[in-house]
Backbone as JSON, one array per atom type, in Angstrom:
{
  "sequence": "MNRHRAVAFRATVHNDQRPWLVPLPFDPVSQWSTPARPLWKCGHGHRVRGSLNGQDFRGAVVERSGTFWLQLEEASGAAPSLGRGQWVDVLIEPEDT",
  "N": [[8.79, 9.81, -9.76], [10.25, 9.04, -7.27], [13.22, 7.48, -6.65], [14.82, 6.89, -4.71], [12.58, 7.17, -2.22], [11.17, 5.55, -3.25], [9.73, 1.5, -3.13], [10.35, -2.18, -3.57], [8.39, -4.42, -4.21], [7.64, -8.33, -3.0], [4.0, -9.76, -2.87], [1.59, -11.82, -1.84], [-1.93, -11.11, -1.55], [-4.16, -10.28, 0.64], [-7.12, -10.23, 0.84], [-10.26, -11.22, 0.03], [-12.38, -9.52, -0.23], [-12.92, -6.25, -0.92], [-11.59, -3.51, 1.17], [-9.1, -4.32, -0.74], [-6.16, -6.55, 1.03], [-2.79, -6.42, 1.29], [-0.14, -7.68, 2.7], [3.21, -5.22, 3.78], [6.24, -5.88, 3.93], [8.36, -4.56, 5.31], [8.73, -1.43, 7.37], [7.17, 1.76, 7.63], [7.47, 4.4, 8.55], [9.86, 4.49, 9.62], [12.03, 3.31, 7.04], [10.84, 5.79, 5.47], [10.93, 7.59, 6.8], [9.14, 9.37, 7.81], [6.38, 10.9, 9.53], [3.27, 8.45, 10.22], [-0.08, 9.28, 9.05], [-2.96, 10.88, 9.49], [-5.24, 9.64, 7.84], [-8.77, 9.0, 7.82], [-11.78, 9.76, 9.12], [-10.95, 7.98, 11.77], [-8.54, 6.47, 11.56], [-5.25, 6.45, 10.73], [-1.77, 6.77, 9.12], [0.12, 6.43, 5.62], [-0.21, 7.83, 2.46], [-0.12, 6.95, -0.65], [1.74, 5.98, -3.41], [1.92, 3.88, -6.62], [3.02, 1.2, -8.66], [1.56, -1.63, -9.33], [1.37, -4.34, -10.04], [2.5, -3.47, -12.45], [0.85, -1.44, -12.82], [-0.62, 1.51, -12.63], [-1.67, 3.76, -8.91], [-3.08, 4.28, -6.7], [-3.2, 5.05, -3.2], [-3.27, 3.8, 0.07], [-1.23, 3.14, 3.63], [-1.46, 1.4, 6.32], [-1.92, 0.45, 9.73], [-2.1, -2.52, 10.84], [-3.12, -4.5, 13.86], [-0.12, -4.85, 14.48], [1.12, -5.31, 11.69], [2.03, -3.73, 8.96], [0.19, -2.71, 5.92], [-1.31, -2.66, 2.3], [-3.56, -1.03, 1.43], [-6.03, -1.66, -0.98], [-7.92, 0.03, -3.24], [-11.45, 0.1, -4.4], [-11.44, 1.76, -7.0], [-8.68, 1.8, -7.54], [-6.99, 0.84, -10.32], [-5.0, -1.44, -10.77], [-7.11, -2.62, -8.98], [-9.89, -4.59, -10.18], [-8.83, -6.83, -10.7], [-8.34, -8.8, -8.96], [-7.12, -11.66, -6.17], [-7.79, -13.34, -3.17], [-4.63, -14.56, -2.14], [-3.54, -14.1, -4.71], [-0.34, -13.92, -6.1], [1.29, -10.35, -6.59], [3.61, -8.31, -8.03], [4.87, -5.09, -5.94], [5.06, -1.47, -6.32], [6.22, 1.1, -4.26], [5.51, 4.22, -2.86], [5.94, 7.18, -1.08], [2.8, 9.87, -1.45], [4.01, 12.6, -1.58], [2.44, 16.0, 0.79]],
  "CA": [[8.62, 7.95, -8.86], [11.71, 9.42, -6.64], [13.73, 6.25, -6.84], [15.73, 6.77, -3.05], [11.36, 6.56, -1.68], [10.37, 4.35, -3.55], [10.54, 0.31, -2.18], [10.07, -2.8, -4.59], [8.95, -6.05, -3.43], [6.51, -9.74, -4.03], [3.84, -10.63, -1.57], [0.71, -12.12, -1.74], [-3.42, -10.0, -1.98], [-4.83, -11.31, 2.06], [-7.98, -10.67, 1.06], [-11.0, -11.34, -1.27], [-13.39, -8.42, -0.08], [-12.69, -4.26, -0.43], [-10.72, -3.33, -0.27], [-7.93, -5.68, -0.97], [-4.97, -6.18, 2.0], [-0.96, -6.33, 0.5], [1.11, -7.21, 3.77], [4.38, -4.72, 3.57], [8.14, -6.74, 4.57], [8.5, -3.3, 5.31], [7.45, -0.17, 8.71], [6.87, 3.01, 6.12], [7.78, 5.0, 9.42], [11.39, 3.19, 9.3], [11.55, 3.66, 5.7], [10.47, 7.19, 4.69], [11.79, 9.35, 8.23], [8.19, 10.31, 7.72], [5.65, 9.64, 10.86], [1.41, 8.57, 10.02], [-0.68, 10.87, 8.79], [-4.18, 11.0, 9.29], [-6.37, 9.38, 6.54], [-10.04, 9.04, 7.99], [-12.32, 10.13, 10.62], [-10.95, 7.59, 12.74], [-7.39, 6.46, 10.85], [-4.07, 7.07, 10.35], [-1.23, 5.71, 8.31], [0.64, 7.02, 4.95], [-1.47, 8.45, 1.14], [1.15, 6.03, -1.63], [1.33, 5.44, -4.63], [3.18, 3.62, -7.33], [2.38, 0.14, -9.41], [0.55, -2.83, -8.83], [1.18, -6.25, -11.55], [2.59, -2.75, -13.73], [-0.96, -0.68, -12.89], [-0.5, 2.73, -11.1], [-2.72, 3.34, -7.85], [-3.01, 5.38, -5.34], [-3.94, 3.72, -2.21], [-2.48, 4.29, 1.63], [-1.21, 2.29, 4.3], [-2.01, 1.16, 7.47], [-1.21, -0.86, 9.68], [-3.71, -3.42, 11.83], [-2.37, -5.79, 14.94], [1.0, -4.68, 14.92], [1.05, -5.09, 10.8], [1.34, -2.51, 7.53], [-0.69, -2.64, 5.4], [-0.85, -1.46, 1.38], [-4.84, -1.06, 1.07], [-6.11, -1.01, -2.19], [-9.97, 0.41, -3.14], [-12.34, -0.83, -5.87], [-11.23, 2.4, -7.68], [-7.94, 1.47, -7.91], [-6.61, 0.27, -11.77], [-5.26, -2.53, -10.91], [-7.86, -4.14, -7.8], [-10.86, -5.46, -10.08], [-8.3, -8.26, -11.24], [-7.13, -9.21, -7.7], [-8.13, -11.88, -5.52], [-6.88, -13.77, -2.41], [-3.79, -15.14, -2.78], [-2.83, -14.28, -5.74], [0.6, -12.95, -6.18], [1.82, -9.16, -7.24], [4.62, -7.21, -7.77], [4.59, -3.78, -6.09], [6.27, -0.7, -6.37], [4.89, 2.01, -3.73], [6.27, 5.29, -2.65], [4.97, 8.44, -0.13], [2.58, 11.07, -1.99], [4.29, 15.19, -0.73], [1.56, 16.61, 1.05]],
  "C": [[10.08, 8.72, -8.11], [12.16, 7.35, -6.59], [14.89, 5.78, -5.28], [13.99, 6.77, -2.39], [10.94, 5.02, -2.08], [10.87, 3.07, -3.22], [9.59, -0.26, -3.31], [9.74, -4.25, -3.59], [7.72, -6.87, -3.92], [5.83, -10.08, -2.54], [2.41, -10.93, -2.06], [-0.66, -10.33, -1.3], [-3.83, -11.43, -0.81], [-6.33, -11.02, 2.19], [-9.13, -10.49, 0.08], [-11.9, -9.47, -0.85], [-12.01, -6.46, -0.48], [-12.54, -4.18, 0.79], [-9.15, -4.44, 0.39], [-6.46, -4.99, -0.3], [-3.9, -6.5, 0.93], [-0.23, -6.17, 1.42], [2.33, -6.54, 3.25], [5.73, -5.53, 4.49], [9.22, -5.42, 4.94], [8.31, -2.53, 6.73], [7.57, 0.96, 7.45], [8.01, 3.87, 7.19], [9.05, 4.54, 8.86], [11.43, 3.56, 7.97], [11.95, 4.66, 5.2], [10.18, 8.26, 5.47], [10.23, 9.39, 8.22], [6.72, 9.19, 9.62], [3.63, 9.77, 9.75], [0.77, 9.27, 9.76], [-2.41, 10.67, 9.24], [-5.53, 10.75, 7.99], [-7.36, 9.94, 6.49], [-10.41, 10.08, 8.9], [-11.03, 8.86, 11.94], [-9.21, 6.24, 12.28], [-5.82, 6.74, 10.63], [-2.76, 6.1, 9.97], [-0.63, 6.91, 7.2], [-0.2, 6.91, 3.13], [-0.13, 7.41, 0.64], [0.43, 6.03, -2.37], [2.62, 5.11, -5.54], [2.91, 2.4, -8.63], [2.23, -0.83, -8.72], [0.53, -4.02, -9.92], [1.66, -4.25, -12.81], [1.48, -1.6, -14.11], [-0.53, 0.34, -12.02], [-1.47, 2.82, -10.79], [-2.29, 3.72, -7.27], [-3.32, 4.7, -4.5], [-3.03, 4.48, -0.34], [-2.27, 2.88, 2.72], [-1.28, 2.64, 5.44], [-1.47, 0.39, 8.78], [-1.89, -0.9, 10.63], [-2.64, -4.41, 12.67], [-1.06, -5.62, 14.12], [1.99, -4.84, 12.69], [1.02, -3.98, 9.88], [1.25, -3.3, 6.64], [-0.83, -2.14, 4.28], [-3.1, -1.78, 1.21], [-5.28, -1.06, -0.04], [-7.66, -0.81, -2.24], [-10.16, -0.04, -4.78], [-11.68, -0.11, -6.88], [-9.45, 2.67, -8.44], [-7.65, 0.72, -9.51], [-6.7, -0.78, -12.03], [-6.32, -3.76, -9.6], [-9.01, -4.8, -8.58], [-10.49, -6.92, -10.68], [-7.69, -8.77, -10.22], [-7.95, -10.15, -7.16], [-6.64, -12.45, -4.46], [-5.84, -14.64, -2.67], [-2.81, -15.54, -3.5], [-1.12, -12.88, -5.51], [1.19, -11.72, -7.06], [3.02, -8.05, -6.45], [4.04, -5.64, -7.49], [5.41, -2.42, -6.27], [5.79, 0.69, -6.07], [6.14, 3.18, -3.13], [5.25, 5.94, -2.04], [4.26, 8.89, -1.17], [2.91, 12.2, -0.71], [2.98, 15.2, -0.45], [1.97, 17.61, 1.73]]
}
């Protein structure tokens, strides 16, 4: 983990369904000085890695309605224990690709 690029924060889970969404308290473009990249056919964002409540994960940061969200899929090691309204400790950094 690159300490200069890693960001730690505490937030609540905002979705009971997959993908789980956690709001970011910062703009990743400004924070990391990197533009959003294509993630899939119709979306752009940032591929990220880090830990969620101490469990390592890989995911994506996406923008929806002017807010940036950490998006976690079921395959994430930390995802099975998530639920709406649950507080989580997050440490993330962009994946350099």
